[in-house]
Short mmCIF file of C-alpha atoms in Angstrom, two decimals:
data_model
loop_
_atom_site.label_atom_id
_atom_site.label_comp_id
_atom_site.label_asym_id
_atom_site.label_seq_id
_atom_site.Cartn_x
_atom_site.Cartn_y
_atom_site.Cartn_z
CA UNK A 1050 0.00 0.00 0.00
CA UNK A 1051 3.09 2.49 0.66
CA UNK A 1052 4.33 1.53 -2.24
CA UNK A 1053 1.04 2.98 -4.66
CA UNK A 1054 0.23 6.04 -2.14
CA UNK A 1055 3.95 7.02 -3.08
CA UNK A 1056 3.18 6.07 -7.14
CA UNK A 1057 -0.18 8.10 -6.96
CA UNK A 1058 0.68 11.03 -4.91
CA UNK A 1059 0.34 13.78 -7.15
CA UNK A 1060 -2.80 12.34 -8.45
CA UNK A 1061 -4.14 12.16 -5.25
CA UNK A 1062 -4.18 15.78 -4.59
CA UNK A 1063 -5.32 16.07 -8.45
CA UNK A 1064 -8.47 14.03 -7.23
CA UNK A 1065 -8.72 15.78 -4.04
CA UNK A 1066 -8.91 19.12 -6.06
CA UNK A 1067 -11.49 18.42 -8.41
CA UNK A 1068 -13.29 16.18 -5.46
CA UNK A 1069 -13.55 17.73 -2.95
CA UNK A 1070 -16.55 20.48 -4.28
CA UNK A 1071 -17.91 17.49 -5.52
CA UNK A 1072 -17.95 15.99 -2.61
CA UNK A 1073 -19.11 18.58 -0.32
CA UNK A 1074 -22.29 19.01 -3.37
CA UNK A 1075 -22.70 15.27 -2.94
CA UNK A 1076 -22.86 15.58 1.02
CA UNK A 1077 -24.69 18.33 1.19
CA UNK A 1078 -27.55 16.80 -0.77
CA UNK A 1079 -27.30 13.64 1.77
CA UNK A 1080 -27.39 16.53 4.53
CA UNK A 1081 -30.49 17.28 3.76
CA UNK A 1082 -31.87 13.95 2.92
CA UNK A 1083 -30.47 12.95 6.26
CA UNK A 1084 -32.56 16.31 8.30
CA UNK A 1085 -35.82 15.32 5.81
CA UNK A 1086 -35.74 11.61 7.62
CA UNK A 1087 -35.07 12.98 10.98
CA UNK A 1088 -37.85 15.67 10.63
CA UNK A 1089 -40.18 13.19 9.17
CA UNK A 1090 -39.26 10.80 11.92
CA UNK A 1091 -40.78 13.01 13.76
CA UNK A 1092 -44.60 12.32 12.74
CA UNK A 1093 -43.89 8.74 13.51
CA UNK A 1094 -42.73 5.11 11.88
CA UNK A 1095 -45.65 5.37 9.71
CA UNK A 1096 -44.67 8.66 8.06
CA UNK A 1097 -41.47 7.64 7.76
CA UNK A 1098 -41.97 4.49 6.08
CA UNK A 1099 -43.82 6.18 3.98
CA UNK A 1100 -41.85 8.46 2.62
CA UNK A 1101 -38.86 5.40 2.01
CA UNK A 1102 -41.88 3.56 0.26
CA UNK A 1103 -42.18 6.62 -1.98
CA UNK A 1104 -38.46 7.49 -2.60
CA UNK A 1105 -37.96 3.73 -3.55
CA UNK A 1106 -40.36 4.63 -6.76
CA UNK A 1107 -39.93 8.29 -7.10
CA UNK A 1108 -35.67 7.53 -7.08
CA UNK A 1109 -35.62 5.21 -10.23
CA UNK A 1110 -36.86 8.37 -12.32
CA UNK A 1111 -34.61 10.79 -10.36
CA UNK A 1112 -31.50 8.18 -10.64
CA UNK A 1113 -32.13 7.25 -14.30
CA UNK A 1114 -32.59 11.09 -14.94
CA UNK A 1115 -29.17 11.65 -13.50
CA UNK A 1116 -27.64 8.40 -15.41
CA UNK A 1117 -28.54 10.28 -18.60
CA UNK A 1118 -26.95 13.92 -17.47
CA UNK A 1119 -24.07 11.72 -16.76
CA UNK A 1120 -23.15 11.17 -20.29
CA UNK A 1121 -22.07 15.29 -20.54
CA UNK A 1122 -19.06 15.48 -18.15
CA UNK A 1123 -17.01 12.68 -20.33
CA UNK A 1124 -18.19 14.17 -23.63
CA UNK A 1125 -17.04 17.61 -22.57
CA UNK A 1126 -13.78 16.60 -20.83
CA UNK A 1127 -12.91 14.68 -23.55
CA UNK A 1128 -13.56 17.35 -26.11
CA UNK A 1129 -11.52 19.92 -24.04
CA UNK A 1130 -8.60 17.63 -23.62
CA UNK A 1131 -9.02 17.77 -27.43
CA UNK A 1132 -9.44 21.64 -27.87
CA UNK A 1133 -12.72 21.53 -29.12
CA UNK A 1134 -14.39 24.18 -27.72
CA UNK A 1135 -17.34 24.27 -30.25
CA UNK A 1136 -18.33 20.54 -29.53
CA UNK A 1137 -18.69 21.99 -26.18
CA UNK A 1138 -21.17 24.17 -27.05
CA UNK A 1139 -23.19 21.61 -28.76
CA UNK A 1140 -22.96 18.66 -26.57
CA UNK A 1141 -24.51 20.80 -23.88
CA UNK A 1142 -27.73 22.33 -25.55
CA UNK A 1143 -28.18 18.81 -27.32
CA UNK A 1144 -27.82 17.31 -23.46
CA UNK A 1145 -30.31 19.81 -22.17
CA UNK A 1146 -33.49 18.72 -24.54
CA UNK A 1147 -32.73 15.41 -24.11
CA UNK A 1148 -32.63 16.01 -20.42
CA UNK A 1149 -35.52 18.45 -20.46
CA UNK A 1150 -37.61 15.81 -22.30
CA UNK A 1151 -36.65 13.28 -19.36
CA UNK A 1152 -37.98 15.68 -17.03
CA UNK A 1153 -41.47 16.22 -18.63
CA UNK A 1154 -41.90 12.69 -19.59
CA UNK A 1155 -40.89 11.38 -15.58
CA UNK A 1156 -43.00 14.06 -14.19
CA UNK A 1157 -46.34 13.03 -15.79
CA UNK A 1158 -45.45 9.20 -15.20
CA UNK A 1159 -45.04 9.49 -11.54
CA UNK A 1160 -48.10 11.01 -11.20
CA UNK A 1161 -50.15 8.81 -13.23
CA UNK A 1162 -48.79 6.01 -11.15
CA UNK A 1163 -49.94 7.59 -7.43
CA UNK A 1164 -53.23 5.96 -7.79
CA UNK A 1165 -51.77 2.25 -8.21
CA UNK A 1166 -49.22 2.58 -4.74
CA UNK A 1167 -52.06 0.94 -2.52
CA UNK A 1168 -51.52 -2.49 -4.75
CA UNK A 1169 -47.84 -2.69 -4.10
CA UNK A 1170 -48.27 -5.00 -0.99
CA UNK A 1171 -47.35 -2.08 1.67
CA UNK A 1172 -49.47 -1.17 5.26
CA UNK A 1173 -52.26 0.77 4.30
CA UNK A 1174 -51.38 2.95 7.35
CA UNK A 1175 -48.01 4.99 4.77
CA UNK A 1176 -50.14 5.12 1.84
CA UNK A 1177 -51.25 8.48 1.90
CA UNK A 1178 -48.01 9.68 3.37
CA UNK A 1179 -46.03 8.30 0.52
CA UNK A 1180 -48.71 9.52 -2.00
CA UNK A 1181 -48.66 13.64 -0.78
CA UNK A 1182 -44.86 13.17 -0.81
CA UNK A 1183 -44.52 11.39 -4.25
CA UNK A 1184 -46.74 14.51 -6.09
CA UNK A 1185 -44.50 17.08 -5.26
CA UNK A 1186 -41.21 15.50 -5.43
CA UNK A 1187 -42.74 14.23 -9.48
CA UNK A 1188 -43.21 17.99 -10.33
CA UNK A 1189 -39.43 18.38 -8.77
CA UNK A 1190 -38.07 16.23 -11.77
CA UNK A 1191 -38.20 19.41 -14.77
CA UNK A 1192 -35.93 21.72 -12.75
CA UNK A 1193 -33.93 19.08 -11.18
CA UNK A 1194 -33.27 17.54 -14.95
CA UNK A 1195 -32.46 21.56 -16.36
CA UNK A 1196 -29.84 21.98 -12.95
CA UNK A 1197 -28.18 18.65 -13.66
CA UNK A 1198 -27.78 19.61 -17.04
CA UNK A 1199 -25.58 23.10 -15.73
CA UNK A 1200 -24.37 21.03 -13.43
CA UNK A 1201 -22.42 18.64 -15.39
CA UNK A 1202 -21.62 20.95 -18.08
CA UNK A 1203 -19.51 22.89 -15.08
CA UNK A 1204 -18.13 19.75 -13.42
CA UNK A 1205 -17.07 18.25 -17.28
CA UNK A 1206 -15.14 21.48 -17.64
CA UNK A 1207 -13.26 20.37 -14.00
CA UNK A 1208 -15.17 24.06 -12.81
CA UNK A 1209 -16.50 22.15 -10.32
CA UNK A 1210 -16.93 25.05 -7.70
CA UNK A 1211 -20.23 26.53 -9.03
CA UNK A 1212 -22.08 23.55 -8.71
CA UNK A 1213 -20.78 23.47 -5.07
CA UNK A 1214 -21.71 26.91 -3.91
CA UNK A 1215 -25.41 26.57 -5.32
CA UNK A 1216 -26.13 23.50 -3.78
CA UNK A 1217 -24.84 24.18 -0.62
CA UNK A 1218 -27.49 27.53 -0.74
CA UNK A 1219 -30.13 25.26 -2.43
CA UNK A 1220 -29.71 22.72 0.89
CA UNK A 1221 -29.61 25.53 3.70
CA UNK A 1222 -33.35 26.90 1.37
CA UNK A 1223 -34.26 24.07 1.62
CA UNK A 1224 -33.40 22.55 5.22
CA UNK A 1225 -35.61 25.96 6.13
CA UNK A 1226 -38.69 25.40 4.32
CA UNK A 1227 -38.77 21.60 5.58
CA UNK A 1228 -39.10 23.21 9.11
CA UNK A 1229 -41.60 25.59 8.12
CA UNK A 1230 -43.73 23.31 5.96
CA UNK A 1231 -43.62 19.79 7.59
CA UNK A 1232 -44.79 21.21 10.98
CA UNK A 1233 -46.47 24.04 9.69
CA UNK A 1234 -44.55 27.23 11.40
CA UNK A 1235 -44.65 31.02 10.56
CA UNK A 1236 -48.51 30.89 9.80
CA UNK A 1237 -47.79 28.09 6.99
CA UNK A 1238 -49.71 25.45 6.41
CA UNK A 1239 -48.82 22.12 8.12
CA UNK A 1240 -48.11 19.97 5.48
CA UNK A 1241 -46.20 17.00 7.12
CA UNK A 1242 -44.62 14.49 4.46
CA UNK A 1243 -45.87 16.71 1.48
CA UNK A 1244 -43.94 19.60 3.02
CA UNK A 1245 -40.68 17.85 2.68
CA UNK A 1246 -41.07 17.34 -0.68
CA UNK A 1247 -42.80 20.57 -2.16
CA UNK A 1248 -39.60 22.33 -0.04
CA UNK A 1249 -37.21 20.17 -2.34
CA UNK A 1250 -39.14 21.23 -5.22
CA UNK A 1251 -38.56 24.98 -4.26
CA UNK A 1252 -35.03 24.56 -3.74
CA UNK A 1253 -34.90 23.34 -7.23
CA UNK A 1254 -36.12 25.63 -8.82
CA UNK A 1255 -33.75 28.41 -7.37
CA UNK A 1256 -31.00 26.23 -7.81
CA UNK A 1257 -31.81 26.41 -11.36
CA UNK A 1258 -31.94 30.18 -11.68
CA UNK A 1259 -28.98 30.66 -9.17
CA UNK A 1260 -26.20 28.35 -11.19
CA UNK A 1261 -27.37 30.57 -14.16
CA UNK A 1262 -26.31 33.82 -12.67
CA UNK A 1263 -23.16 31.80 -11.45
CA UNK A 1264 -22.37 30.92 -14.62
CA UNK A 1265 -23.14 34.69 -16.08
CA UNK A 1266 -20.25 36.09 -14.03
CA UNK A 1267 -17.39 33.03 -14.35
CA UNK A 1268 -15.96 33.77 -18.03
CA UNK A 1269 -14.71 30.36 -18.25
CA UNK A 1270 -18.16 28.67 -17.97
CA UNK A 1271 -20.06 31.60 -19.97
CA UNK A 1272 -18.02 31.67 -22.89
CA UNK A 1273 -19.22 28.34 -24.17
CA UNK A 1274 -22.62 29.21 -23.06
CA UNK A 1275 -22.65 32.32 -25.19
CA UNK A 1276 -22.32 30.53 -27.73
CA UNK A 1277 -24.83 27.86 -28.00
CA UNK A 1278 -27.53 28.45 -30.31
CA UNK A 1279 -30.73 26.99 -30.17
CA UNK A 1280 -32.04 26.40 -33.68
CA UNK A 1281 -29.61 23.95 -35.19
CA UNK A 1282 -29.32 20.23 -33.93
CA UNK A 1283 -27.72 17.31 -35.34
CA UNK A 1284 -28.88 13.83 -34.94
CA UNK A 1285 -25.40 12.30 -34.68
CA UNK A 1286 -25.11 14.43 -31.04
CA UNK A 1287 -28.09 13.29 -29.88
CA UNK A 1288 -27.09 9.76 -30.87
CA UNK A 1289 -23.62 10.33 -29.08
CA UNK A 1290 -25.65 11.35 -25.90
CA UNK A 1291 -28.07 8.97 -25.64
CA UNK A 1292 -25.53 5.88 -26.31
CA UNK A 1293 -23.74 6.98 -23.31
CA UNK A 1294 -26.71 8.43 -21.33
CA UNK A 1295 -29.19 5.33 -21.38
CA UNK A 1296 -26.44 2.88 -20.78
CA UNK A 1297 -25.51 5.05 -17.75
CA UNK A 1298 -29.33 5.17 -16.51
CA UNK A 1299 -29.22 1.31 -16.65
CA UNK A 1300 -26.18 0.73 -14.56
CA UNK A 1301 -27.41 3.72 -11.98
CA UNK A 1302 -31.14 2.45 -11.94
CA UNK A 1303 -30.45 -1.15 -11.82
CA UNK A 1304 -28.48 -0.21 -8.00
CA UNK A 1305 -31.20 1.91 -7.19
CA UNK A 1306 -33.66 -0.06 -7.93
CA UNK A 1307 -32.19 -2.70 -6.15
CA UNK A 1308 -32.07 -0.84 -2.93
CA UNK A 1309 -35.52 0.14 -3.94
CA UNK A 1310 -36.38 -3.55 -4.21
CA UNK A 1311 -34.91 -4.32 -0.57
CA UNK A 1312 -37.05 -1.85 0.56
CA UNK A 1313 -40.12 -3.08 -0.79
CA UNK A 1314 -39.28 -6.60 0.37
CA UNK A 1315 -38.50 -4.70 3.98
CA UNK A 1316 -42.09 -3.31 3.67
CA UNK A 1317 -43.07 -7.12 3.32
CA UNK A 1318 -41.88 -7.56 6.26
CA UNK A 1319 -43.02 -4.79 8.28
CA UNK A 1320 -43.08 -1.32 8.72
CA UNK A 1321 -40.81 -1.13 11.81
CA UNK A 1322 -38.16 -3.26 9.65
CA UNK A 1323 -38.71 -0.70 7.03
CA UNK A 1324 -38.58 1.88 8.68
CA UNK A 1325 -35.42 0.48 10.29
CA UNK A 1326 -33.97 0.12 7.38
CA UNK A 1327 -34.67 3.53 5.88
CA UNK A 1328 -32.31 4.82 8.76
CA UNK A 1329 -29.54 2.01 8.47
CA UNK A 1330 -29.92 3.33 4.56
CA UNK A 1331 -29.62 6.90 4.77
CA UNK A 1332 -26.46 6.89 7.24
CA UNK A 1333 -24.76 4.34 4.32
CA UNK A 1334 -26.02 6.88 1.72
CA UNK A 1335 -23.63 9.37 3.31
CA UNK A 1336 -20.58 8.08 2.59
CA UNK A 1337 -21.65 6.53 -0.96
CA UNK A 1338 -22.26 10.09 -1.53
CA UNK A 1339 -18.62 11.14 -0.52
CA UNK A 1340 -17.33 8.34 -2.92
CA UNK A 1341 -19.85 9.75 -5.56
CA UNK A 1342 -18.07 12.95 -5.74
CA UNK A 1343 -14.62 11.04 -6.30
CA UNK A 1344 -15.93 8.77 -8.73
CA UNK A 1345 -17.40 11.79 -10.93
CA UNK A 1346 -14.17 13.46 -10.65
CA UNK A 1347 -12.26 10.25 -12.16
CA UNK A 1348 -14.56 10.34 -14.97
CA UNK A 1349 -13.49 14.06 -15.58
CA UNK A 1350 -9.90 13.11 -15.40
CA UNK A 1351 -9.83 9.88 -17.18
CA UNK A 1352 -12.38 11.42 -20.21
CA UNK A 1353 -9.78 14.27 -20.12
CA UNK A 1354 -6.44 12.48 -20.20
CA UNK A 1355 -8.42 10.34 -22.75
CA UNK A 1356 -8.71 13.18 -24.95
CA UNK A 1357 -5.41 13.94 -24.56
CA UNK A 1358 -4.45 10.85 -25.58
CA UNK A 1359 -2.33 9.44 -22.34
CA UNK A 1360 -3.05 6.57 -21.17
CA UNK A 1361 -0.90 6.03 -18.63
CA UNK A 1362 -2.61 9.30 -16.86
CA UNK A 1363 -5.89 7.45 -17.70
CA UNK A 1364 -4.72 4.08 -15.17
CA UNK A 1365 -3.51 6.49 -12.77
CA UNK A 1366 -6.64 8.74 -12.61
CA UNK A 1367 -8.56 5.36 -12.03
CA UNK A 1368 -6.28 3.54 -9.74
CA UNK A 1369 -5.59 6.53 -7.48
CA UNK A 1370 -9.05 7.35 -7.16
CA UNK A 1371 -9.62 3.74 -5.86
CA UNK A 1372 -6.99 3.51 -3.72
CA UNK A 1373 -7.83 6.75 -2.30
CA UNK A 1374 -12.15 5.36 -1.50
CA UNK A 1375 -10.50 2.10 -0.55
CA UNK A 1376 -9.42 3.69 2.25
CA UNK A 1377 -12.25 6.16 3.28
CA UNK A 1378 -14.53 3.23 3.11
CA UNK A 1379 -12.41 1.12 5.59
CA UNK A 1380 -12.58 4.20 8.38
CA UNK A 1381 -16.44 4.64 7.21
CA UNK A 1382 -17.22 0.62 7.79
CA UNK A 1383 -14.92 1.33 11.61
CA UNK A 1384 -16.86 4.29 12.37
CA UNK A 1385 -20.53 1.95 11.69
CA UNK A 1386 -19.27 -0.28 13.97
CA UNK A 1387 -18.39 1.39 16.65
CA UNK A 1388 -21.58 3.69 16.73
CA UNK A 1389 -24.28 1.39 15.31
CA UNK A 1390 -26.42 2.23 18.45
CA UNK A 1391 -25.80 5.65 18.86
CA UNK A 1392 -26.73 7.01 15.24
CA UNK A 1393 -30.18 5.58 14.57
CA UNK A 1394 -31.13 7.52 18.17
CA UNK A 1395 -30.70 10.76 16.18
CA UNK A 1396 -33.70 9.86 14.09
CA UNK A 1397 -36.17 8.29 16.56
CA UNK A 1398 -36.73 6.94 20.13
CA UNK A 1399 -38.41 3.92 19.18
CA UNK A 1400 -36.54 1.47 20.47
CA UNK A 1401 -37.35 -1.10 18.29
CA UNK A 1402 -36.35 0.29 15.36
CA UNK A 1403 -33.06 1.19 17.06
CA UNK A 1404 -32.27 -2.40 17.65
CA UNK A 1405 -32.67 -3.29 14.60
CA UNK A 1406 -31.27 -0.51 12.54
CA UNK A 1407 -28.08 -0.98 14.94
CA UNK A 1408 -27.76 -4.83 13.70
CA UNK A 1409 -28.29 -3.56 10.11
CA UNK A 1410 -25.55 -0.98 10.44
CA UNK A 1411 -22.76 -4.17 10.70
CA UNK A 1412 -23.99 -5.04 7.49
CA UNK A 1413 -23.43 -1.76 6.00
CA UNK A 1414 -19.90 -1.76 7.68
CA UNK A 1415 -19.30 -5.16 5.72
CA UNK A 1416 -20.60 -3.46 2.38
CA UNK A 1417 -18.47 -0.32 2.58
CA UNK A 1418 -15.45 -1.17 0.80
CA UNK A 1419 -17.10 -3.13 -2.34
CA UNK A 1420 -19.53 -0.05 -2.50
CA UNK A 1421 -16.71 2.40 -3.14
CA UNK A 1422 -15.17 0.59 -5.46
CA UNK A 1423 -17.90 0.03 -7.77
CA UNK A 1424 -19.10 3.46 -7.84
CA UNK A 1425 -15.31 4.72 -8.79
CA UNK A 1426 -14.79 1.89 -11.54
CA UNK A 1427 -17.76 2.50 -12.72
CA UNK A 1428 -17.63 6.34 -13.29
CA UNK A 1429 -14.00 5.19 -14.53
CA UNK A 1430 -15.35 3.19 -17.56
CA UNK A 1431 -18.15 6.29 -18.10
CA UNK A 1432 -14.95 8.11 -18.49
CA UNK A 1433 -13.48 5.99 -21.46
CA UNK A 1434 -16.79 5.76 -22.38
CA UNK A 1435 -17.37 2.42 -21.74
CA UNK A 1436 -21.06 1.56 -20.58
CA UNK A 1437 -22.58 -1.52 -22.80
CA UNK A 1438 -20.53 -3.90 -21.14
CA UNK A 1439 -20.66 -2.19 -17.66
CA UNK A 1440 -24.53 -1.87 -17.75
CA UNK A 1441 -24.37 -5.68 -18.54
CA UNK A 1442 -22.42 -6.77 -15.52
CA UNK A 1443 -24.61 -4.59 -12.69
CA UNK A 1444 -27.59 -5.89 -14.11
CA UNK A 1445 -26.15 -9.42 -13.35
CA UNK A 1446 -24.92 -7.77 -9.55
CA UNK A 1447 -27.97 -6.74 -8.60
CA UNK A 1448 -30.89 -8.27 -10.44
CA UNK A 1449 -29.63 -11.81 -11.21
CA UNK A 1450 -28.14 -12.25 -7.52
CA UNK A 1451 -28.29 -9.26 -5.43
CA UNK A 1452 -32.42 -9.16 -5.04
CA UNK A 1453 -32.85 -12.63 -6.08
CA UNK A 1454 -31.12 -13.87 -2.64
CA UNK A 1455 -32.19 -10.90 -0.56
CA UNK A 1456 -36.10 -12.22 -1.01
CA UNK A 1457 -34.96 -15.64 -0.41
CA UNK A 1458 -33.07 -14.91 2.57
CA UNK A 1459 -35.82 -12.68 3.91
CA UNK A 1460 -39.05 -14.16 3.08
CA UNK A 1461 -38.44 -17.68 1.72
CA UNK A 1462 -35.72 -18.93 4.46
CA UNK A 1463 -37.22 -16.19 6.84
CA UNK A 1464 -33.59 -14.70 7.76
CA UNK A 1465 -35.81 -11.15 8.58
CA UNK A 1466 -34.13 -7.93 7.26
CA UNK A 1467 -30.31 -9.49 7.79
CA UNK A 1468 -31.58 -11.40 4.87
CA UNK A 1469 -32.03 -8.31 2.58
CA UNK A 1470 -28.69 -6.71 3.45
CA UNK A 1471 -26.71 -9.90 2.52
CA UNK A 1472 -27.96 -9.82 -0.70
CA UNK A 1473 -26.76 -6.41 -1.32
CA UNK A 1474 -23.69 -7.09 -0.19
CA UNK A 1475 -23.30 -9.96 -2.26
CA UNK A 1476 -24.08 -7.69 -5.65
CA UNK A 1477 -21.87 -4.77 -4.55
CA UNK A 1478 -19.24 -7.04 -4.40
CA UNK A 1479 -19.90 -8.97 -7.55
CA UNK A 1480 -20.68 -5.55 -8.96
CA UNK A 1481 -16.65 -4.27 -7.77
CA UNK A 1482 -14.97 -7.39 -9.03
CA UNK A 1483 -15.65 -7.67 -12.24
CA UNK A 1484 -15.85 -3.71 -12.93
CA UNK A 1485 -12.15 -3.61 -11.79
CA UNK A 1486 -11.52 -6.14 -13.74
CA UNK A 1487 -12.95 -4.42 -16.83
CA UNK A 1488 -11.52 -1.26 -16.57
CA UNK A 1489 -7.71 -2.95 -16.06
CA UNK A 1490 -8.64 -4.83 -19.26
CA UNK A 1491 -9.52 -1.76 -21.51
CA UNK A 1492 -6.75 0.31 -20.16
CA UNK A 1493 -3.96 -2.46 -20.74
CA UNK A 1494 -5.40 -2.70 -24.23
CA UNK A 1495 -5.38 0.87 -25.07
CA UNK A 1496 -2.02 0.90 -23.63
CA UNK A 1497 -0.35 -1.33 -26.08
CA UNK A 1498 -2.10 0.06 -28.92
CA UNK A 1499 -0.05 3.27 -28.23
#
């Protein structure tokens, strides 16, 4: 290990760099996931329950919406490695109507699909919890789909700063109106659950409207900007888009939906395992988070270095970066260990759901490590824009073992919610191995062609 934190030094302040406000725009977003579950938690197990019932659906739009702004940052990168600043310009307004289109087209489907929740197999009791909170969190997708799309366009040109200082404001906004809304203070309305999400929906929106005037007064992010025009389109860059995009949405959406799938089965269950696991979830989502914000800067630096045309800075940028969440994970996994009973008492006194959400907090120590990897291999490949072959081997991690044994260790075998968390381990770590292997593969071949 000396040996390769010596080899990847300078690359590991290179990640750090372009990380780090990725990072804290990651975190903050689980920040405020994190007070929206402890402020829920609040109106009781039911709420709460609902509102993970909810996010398990409403998530595989938002996750496959994000899959598809992911295909921007390694188009750009790569095309400013190259000095190509007016495929800049077009990859981004060609990414924004394909991303706007997303938006419209998730919006209307969540909606139309409120009315069928109550045949998904789940207490009656969350029901209308998760349906206020799934309405306003469906009209959220539009200006969540436009901010990703300024989003990414920053972060592909390694300006990754912006994106930072909006969502931190975006979070506080939006931390605020949850306080106001869910329990109905300053003469508002109490909304409960539906509060949560209509304040995420407001945040949005200025989010959108504040990266703009960002952007208006940071020449190196305007200049492309100013020159995009909006009447000419080419087929072969929406092509070029969507061959990266959808693939990307496939690999995110078949994790998420996973996870979303181990919640359902935890709803099968009961709703004190669900909502159980909703809090062993949302601590683990923290630190994927943090590894989210390396792995999107390794696809920045290895699209970059790939447009550039050196590949040996392409194995670095990737190997570094995993060394580098290798590590965080292993003091993450300590830190779940230690203070598995502890951290659920921020969310709830039940104690109950403490006991178990302590017990499924091991698991999520034992899942750390694979976790991190995957994400940063993963964002690696996006970054040699690799994703047909990728998309192929999560869908076999999660889908053709992860959930398959987590509803056979649960409910068949009766293992109770242990059962559901082994299974996700199982495809994380599936998921890690043969990503790794994948990426060593492509880079040793595009080494030797050189």
């Amino acid at each position: 290990m000396q040996n390769f934190i010596t080899k990847y030094k300078k690359d590991f302040r290179l990640n750090l760099k372009l990380a780090l406000p990725l990072m804290a725009s990651q975190l903050g977003q689980v920040v405020v996931n994190f007070v929206d579950n402890i402020m829920v938690a609040k109106l009781g197990p039911a709420a709460l329950a609902g509102v993970s019932f909810a996010n398990a659906l409403y998530a595989i739009c938002l996750v496959f919406g994000i899959g598809i702004s992911f295909a921007l940052p390694p188009l750009i990168s790569e095309a400013q490695g190259a000095v190509d600043d007016r495929r800049i310009s077009s990859y981004f307004k060609h990414s924004l109507i394909v991303n706007l289109a997303f938006g419209v087209f998730s919006m209307i489907l969540l909606i139309a699909f409120i009315p069928f929740m109550k045949y998904l197999g789940q207490d009656p009791e969350i029901i209308p919890h998760a349906a206020d909170y799934m309405y306003y969190s469906a009209l959220g997708m539009i200006p969540f789909m436009i901010f990703q799309t300024l989003r990414c366009y920053s972060d592909g040109l390694s300006e990754t700063l912006p994106s930072m200082i909006i969502i931190i404001l975006g979070n506080l906004l939006n931390v605020i109106l949850n306080y106001l809304l869910i329990f109905g203070h300053w003469g508002l309305p109490e909304m409960g659950t539906a509060g949560a999400a209509l304040s995420s929906l407001i945040s949005r929106v200025f989010m959108v409207f504040g990266i703009l005037i960002i952007f208006r007064h940071w020449k190196n992010l305007w200049i492309y900007l100013s020159e995009v025009r909006f009447n000419m389109y080419k087929s072969s860059y929406f092509k070029k888009i969507l061959s990266l995009g959808i693939p990307s949405s496939f690999q995110m959406t078949f994790e998420l939906t996973a996870f979303s799938a181990a919640a359902i089965i935890m709803g099968f269950i009961g709703k004190i395992e669900q909502a159980s696991h909703q809090i062993a979830i949302n601590l683990a989502s923290i630190t994927f988070m943090i590894a989210t914000g390396l792995a999107m800067a390794s696809t920045i630096r290895v699209g970059n270095q790939l447009g550039k045309g050196n590949i040996s800075k392409v194995k670095d940028a990737g190997y570094s970066a995993m060394i580098q969440i290798t590590i965080f994970m292993i003091v993450a996994a300590i830190g779940f260990v230690l203070a598995r009973h502890l951290l659920p008492t921020i969310y709830m006194d039940n104690a109950e759901v403490i006991s178990i959400a302590a017990y499924l907090l091991l698991a999520a120590a034992i899942f750390q490590i694979p976790d991190g990897i995957q994400v940063i291999t993963l964002s690696a490949l996006r970054g040699l824009q690799d994703v047909k072959v990728p998309t192929f081997i999560t869908f076999l991690s999660y889908w053709l073992l992860g959930i398959p044994c987590s509803y056979i260790l649960a409910i068949t075998l009766e293992w109770g919610p242990i059962g559901v968390w082994i299974g996700l381990i199982l495809g994380l770590t599936i998921s890690a191995i043969f990503l790794s292997y994948r990426f060593k593969m492509l880079t040793d071949k595009l080494a030797k062609k050189q």
